[in-house]
Amino acid sequence: FGLERYFARWEFAVRHLLCASDVEAWRLDDLLALADDETARLWNDLRLGYTESTGHPVLRAEIATLYESVGPEDVLVFAGAEDAIFCLSNVLLGPGDHAVVTWPGYQSLYEVGRAAGADVTLHELREADG
């Protein structure tokens, strides 16, 4: 993937990285200092193993509160953008469909749709266009 090669070159070589989709790393102690009692209990009781494939029920319920008409059963949690793009593209796109995706971006944004048989148009983002 071209984007991964770009990150491999620049991610740890510059003072301020303005193109990453992740957040600045925190020390675990600093993060847990912000936890309420319930969250601290969940962390202390955490078992490193598989959970429901749709995401932890507590996380899904919390995400659902951000929407008026969505319940936890309507929420899917993914480990990262690539997994979500793959699933969404395969559900929504097929032969005869047309998708317009931003470029540059994750290679899967256009390759998964093409693999599903869709016609994909790249919409190039240019700084000069704002």
PDB file of C-alpha atoms in Angstrom:
ATOM      1  CA  PHE A   1       0.000   0.000   0.000  1.00  0.00           C
ATOM      2  CA  GLY A   2       1.353   3.376  -1.022  1.00  0.00           C
ATOM      3  CA  LEU A   3       0.009   5.105   2.090  1.00  0.00           C
ATOM      4  CA  GLU A   4       1.808   2.652   4.376  1.00  0.00           C
ATOM      5  CA  ARG A   5       5.092   3.270   2.550  1.00  0.00           C
ATOM      6  CA  TYR A   6       4.530   7.012   2.990  1.00  0.00           C
ATOM      7  CA  PHE A   7       3.975   6.598   6.733  1.00  0.00           C
ATOM      8  CA  ALA A   8       6.986   4.310   7.046  1.00  0.00           C
ATOM      9  CA  ARG A   9       9.126   7.087   5.620  1.00  0.00           C
ATOM     10  CA  TRP A  10       7.716  10.083   7.499  1.00  0.00           C
ATOM     11  CA  GLU A  11       5.746   9.004  10.591  1.00  0.00           C
ATOM     12  CA  PHE A  12       8.648   9.215  13.034  1.00  0.00           C
ATOM     13  CA  ALA A  13      10.889  11.581  11.066  1.00  0.00           C
ATOM     14  CA  VAL A  14       9.023  14.854  11.513  1.00  0.00           C
ATOM     15  CA  ARG A  15       8.190  16.966  14.544  1.00  0.00           C
ATOM     16  CA  HIS A  16       4.472  17.405  13.739  1.00  0.00           C
ATOM     17  CA  LEU A  17       2.648  14.807  11.671  1.00  0.00           C
ATOM     18  CA  LEU A  18      -0.560  16.348  10.345  1.00  0.00           C
ATOM     19  CA  CYS A  19      -1.698  13.503   8.110  1.00  0.00           C
ATOM     20  CA  ALA A  20      -2.118  10.567  10.501  1.00  0.00           C
ATOM     21  CA  SER A  21      -5.446   9.050  11.433  1.00  0.00           C
ATOM     22  CA  ASP A  22      -4.312   8.050  14.911  1.00  0.00           C
ATOM     23  CA  VAL A  23      -3.748  10.093  18.041  1.00  0.00           C
ATOM     24  CA  GLU A  24      -0.590  10.942  19.909  1.00  0.00           C
ATOM     25  CA  ALA A  25       0.393   8.094  22.220  1.00  0.00           C
ATOM     26  CA  TRP A  26      -0.367   8.362  25.928  1.00  0.00           C
ATOM     27  CA  ARG A  27       1.230   6.511  28.809  1.00  0.00           C
ATOM     28  CA  LEU A  28      -1.228   4.003  30.264  1.00  0.00           C
ATOM     29  CA  ASP A  29      -0.941   5.493  33.765  1.00  0.00           C
ATOM     30  CA  ASP A  30      -1.921   8.928  32.440  1.00  0.00           C
ATOM     31  CA  LEU A  31      -4.912   7.524  30.582  1.00  0.00           C
ATOM     32  CA  LEU A  32      -6.164   5.463  33.522  1.00  0.00           C
ATOM     33  CA  ALA A  33      -5.882   8.483  35.830  1.00  0.00           C
ATOM     34  CA  LEU A  34      -8.844   9.915  33.876  1.00  0.00           C
ATOM     35  CA  ALA A  35     -11.024   6.827  34.372  1.00  0.00           C
ATOM     36  CA  ASP A  36     -14.178   6.871  36.470  1.00  0.00           C
ATOM     37  CA  ASP A  37     -14.773   4.022  38.939  1.00  0.00           C
ATOM     38  CA  GLU A  38     -16.691   1.831  36.476  1.00  0.00           C
ATOM     39  CA  THR A  39     -14.071   2.239  33.759  1.00  0.00           C
ATOM     40  CA  ALA A  40     -11.250   1.527  36.213  1.00  0.00           C
ATOM     41  CA  ARG A  41     -13.072  -1.643  37.320  1.00  0.00           C
ATOM     42  CA  LEU A  42     -13.519  -2.750  33.705  1.00  0.00           C
ATOM     43  CA  TRP A  43      -9.820  -2.172  33.085  1.00  0.00           C
ATOM     44  CA  ASN A  44      -8.727  -4.021  36.217  1.00  0.00           C
ATOM     45  CA  ASP A  45     -10.977  -6.980  35.342  1.00  0.00           C
ATOM     46  CA  LEU A  46      -9.876  -7.016  31.689  1.00  0.00           C
ATOM     47  CA  ARG A  47      -9.065 -10.401  30.205  1.00  0.00           C
ATOM     48  CA  LEU A  48      -6.954 -10.415  27.066  1.00  0.00           C
ATOM     49  CA  GLY A  49      -8.947 -12.636  24.772  1.00  0.00           C
ATOM     50  CA  TYR A  50     -11.643 -12.530  22.149  1.00  0.00           C
ATOM     51  CA  THR A  51     -14.795 -10.511  22.648  1.00  0.00           C
ATOM     52  CA  GLU A  52     -17.884 -10.330  20.494  1.00  0.00           C
ATOM     53  CA  SER A  53     -16.907  -9.863  16.842  1.00  0.00           C
ATOM     54  CA  THR A  54     -19.193  -6.818  16.587  1.00  0.00           C
ATOM     55  CA  GLY A  55     -17.364  -5.069  19.438  1.00  0.00           C
ATOM     56  CA  HIS A  56     -17.568  -4.965  23.228  1.00  0.00           C
ATOM     57  CA  PRO A  57     -21.171  -4.422  24.391  1.00  0.00           C
ATOM     58  CA  VAL A  58     -20.225  -1.480  26.637  1.00  0.00           C
ATOM     59  CA  LEU A  59     -18.453   0.293  23.768  1.00  0.00           C
ATOM     60  CA  ARG A  60     -21.331  -0.364  21.356  1.00  0.00           C
ATOM     61  CA  ALA A  61     -23.852   0.981  23.884  1.00  0.00           C
ATOM     62  CA  GLU A  62     -21.774   4.113  24.442  1.00  0.00           C
ATOM     63  CA  ILE A  63     -21.441   4.747  20.696  1.00  0.00           C
ATOM     64  CA  ALA A  64     -25.205   4.294  20.259  1.00  0.00           C
ATOM     65  CA  THR A  65     -25.864   7.143  22.724  1.00  0.00           C
ATOM     66  CA  LEU A  66     -24.375   9.538  20.155  1.00  0.00           C
ATOM     67  CA  TYR A  67     -27.332   8.937  17.809  1.00  0.00           C
ATOM     68  CA  GLU A  68     -31.067   9.474  18.260  1.00  0.00           C
ATOM     69  CA  SER A  69     -32.374   6.341  16.560  1.00  0.00           C
ATOM     70  CA  VAL A  70     -29.530   3.828  16.939  1.00  0.00           C
ATOM     71  CA  GLY A  71     -29.351   1.053  19.489  1.00  0.00           C
ATOM     72  CA  PRO A  72     -26.271  -0.965  20.479  1.00  0.00           C
ATOM     73  CA  GLU A  73     -27.464  -3.802  18.234  1.00  0.00           C
ATOM     74  CA  ASP A  74     -27.102  -1.431  15.248  1.00  0.00           C
ATOM     75  CA  VAL A  75     -23.448  -0.599  15.970  1.00  0.00           C
ATOM     76  CA  LEU A  76     -20.437  -2.467  14.592  1.00  0.00           C
ATOM     77  CA  VAL A  77     -16.973  -1.734  15.961  1.00  0.00           C
ATOM     78  CA  PHE A  78     -13.894  -2.306  13.818  1.00  0.00           C
ATOM     79  CA  ALA A  79     -10.227  -2.529  14.752  1.00  0.00           C
ATOM     80  CA  GLY A  80      -9.356   0.118  12.190  1.00  0.00           C
ATOM     81  CA  ALA A  81     -10.457   1.951   9.083  1.00  0.00           C
ATOM     82  CA  GLU A  82      -9.251  -0.736   6.663  1.00  0.00           C
ATOM     83  CA  ASP A  83     -11.593  -3.386   8.130  1.00  0.00           C
ATOM     84  CA  ALA A  84     -14.552  -1.015   8.026  1.00  0.00           C
ATOM     85  CA  ILE A  85     -13.799   0.064   4.444  1.00  0.00           C
ATOM     86  CA  PHE A  86     -13.543  -3.576   3.345  1.00  0.00           C
ATOM     87  CA  CYS A  87     -16.865  -4.555   4.922  1.00  0.00           C
ATOM     88  CA  LEU A  88     -18.762  -1.465   3.784  1.00  0.00           C
ATOM     89  CA  SER A  89     -17.448  -1.649   0.218  1.00  0.00           C
ATOM     90  CA  ASN A  90     -18.354  -5.317  -0.098  1.00  0.00           C
ATOM     91  CA  VAL A  91     -21.859  -4.724   1.252  1.00  0.00           C
ATOM     92  CA  LEU A  92     -22.667  -1.614  -0.787  1.00  0.00           C
ATOM     93  CA  LEU A  93     -20.750  -2.051  -4.047  1.00  0.00           C
ATOM     94  CA  GLY A  94     -20.962  -4.511  -6.896  1.00  0.00           C
ATOM     95  CA  PRO A  95     -21.064  -4.717 -10.685  1.00  0.00           C
ATOM     96  CA  GLY A  96     -22.862  -1.713 -12.181  1.00  0.00           C
ATOM     97  CA  ASP A  97     -22.339   0.493  -9.111  1.00  0.00           C
ATOM     98  CA  HIS A  98     -20.344   3.723  -9.173  1.00  0.00           C
ATOM     99  CA  ALA A  99     -18.390   5.111  -6.230  1.00  0.00           C
ATOM    100  CA  VAL A 100     -16.553   8.418  -5.939  1.00  0.00           C
ATOM    101  CA  VAL A 101     -13.775   8.295  -3.340  1.00  0.00           C
ATOM    102  CA  THR A 102     -11.252  10.823  -2.075  1.00  0.00           C
ATOM    103  CA  TRP A 103      -7.658  10.503  -3.199  1.00  0.00           C
ATOM    104  CA  PRO A 104      -5.046  10.322  -1.882  1.00  0.00           C
ATOM    105  CA  GLY A 105      -6.264   8.044   0.853  1.00  0.00           C
ATOM    106  CA  TYR A 106      -6.433   4.455   1.928  1.00  0.00           C
ATOM    107  CA  GLN A 107      -5.777   2.261  -1.098  1.00  0.00           C
ATOM    108  CA  SER A 108      -8.674   0.047  -0.041  1.00  0.00           C
ATOM    109  CA  LEU A 109     -11.083   2.962  -0.650  1.00  0.00           C
ATOM    110  CA  TYR A 110     -10.765   2.374  -4.375  1.00  0.00           C
ATOM    111  CA  GLU A 111      -9.298  -1.125  -4.755  1.00  0.00           C
ATOM    112  CA  VAL A 112     -11.949  -3.014  -2.750  1.00  0.00           C
ATOM    113  CA  GLY A 113     -14.753  -1.362  -4.713  1.00  0.00           C
ATOM    114  CA  ARG A 114     -13.024  -2.206  -7.984  1.00  0.00           C
ATOM    115  CA  ALA A 115     -12.523  -5.802  -6.845  1.00  0.00           C
ATOM    116  CA  ALA A 116     -16.259  -5.964  -6.100  1.00  0.00           C
ATOM    117  CA  GLY A 117     -16.933  -4.958  -9.704  1.00  0.00           C
ATOM    118  CA  ALA A 118     -17.847  -1.309  -9.172  1.00  0.00           C
ATOM    119  CA  ASP A 119     -16.691   1.604 -11.298  1.00  0.00           C
ATOM    120  CA  VAL A 120     -14.611   3.838  -9.017  1.00  0.00           C
ATOM    121  CA  THR A 121     -13.771   7.487  -9.672  1.00  0.00           C
ATOM    122  CA  LEU A 122     -10.990   9.170  -7.702  1.00  0.00           C
ATOM    123  CA  HIS A 123     -11.773  12.678  -6.447  1.00  0.00           C
ATOM    124  CA  GLU A 124      -8.361  14.249  -6.012  1.00  0.00           C
ATOM    125  CA  LEU A 125      -8.004  16.579  -3.051  1.00  0.00           C
ATOM    126  CA  ARG A 126      -5.767  19.546  -3.813  1.00  0.00           C
ATOM    127  CA  GLU A 127      -4.584  22.165  -1.355  1.00  0.00           C
ATOM    128  CA  ALA A 128      -5.080  24.872  -3.984  1.00  0.00           C
ATOM    129  CA  ASP A 129      -8.801  24.036  -4.050  1.00  0.00           C
ATOM    130  CA  GLY A 130      -9.115  24.590  -0.309  1.00  0.00           C
TER     131      GLY A 130
END
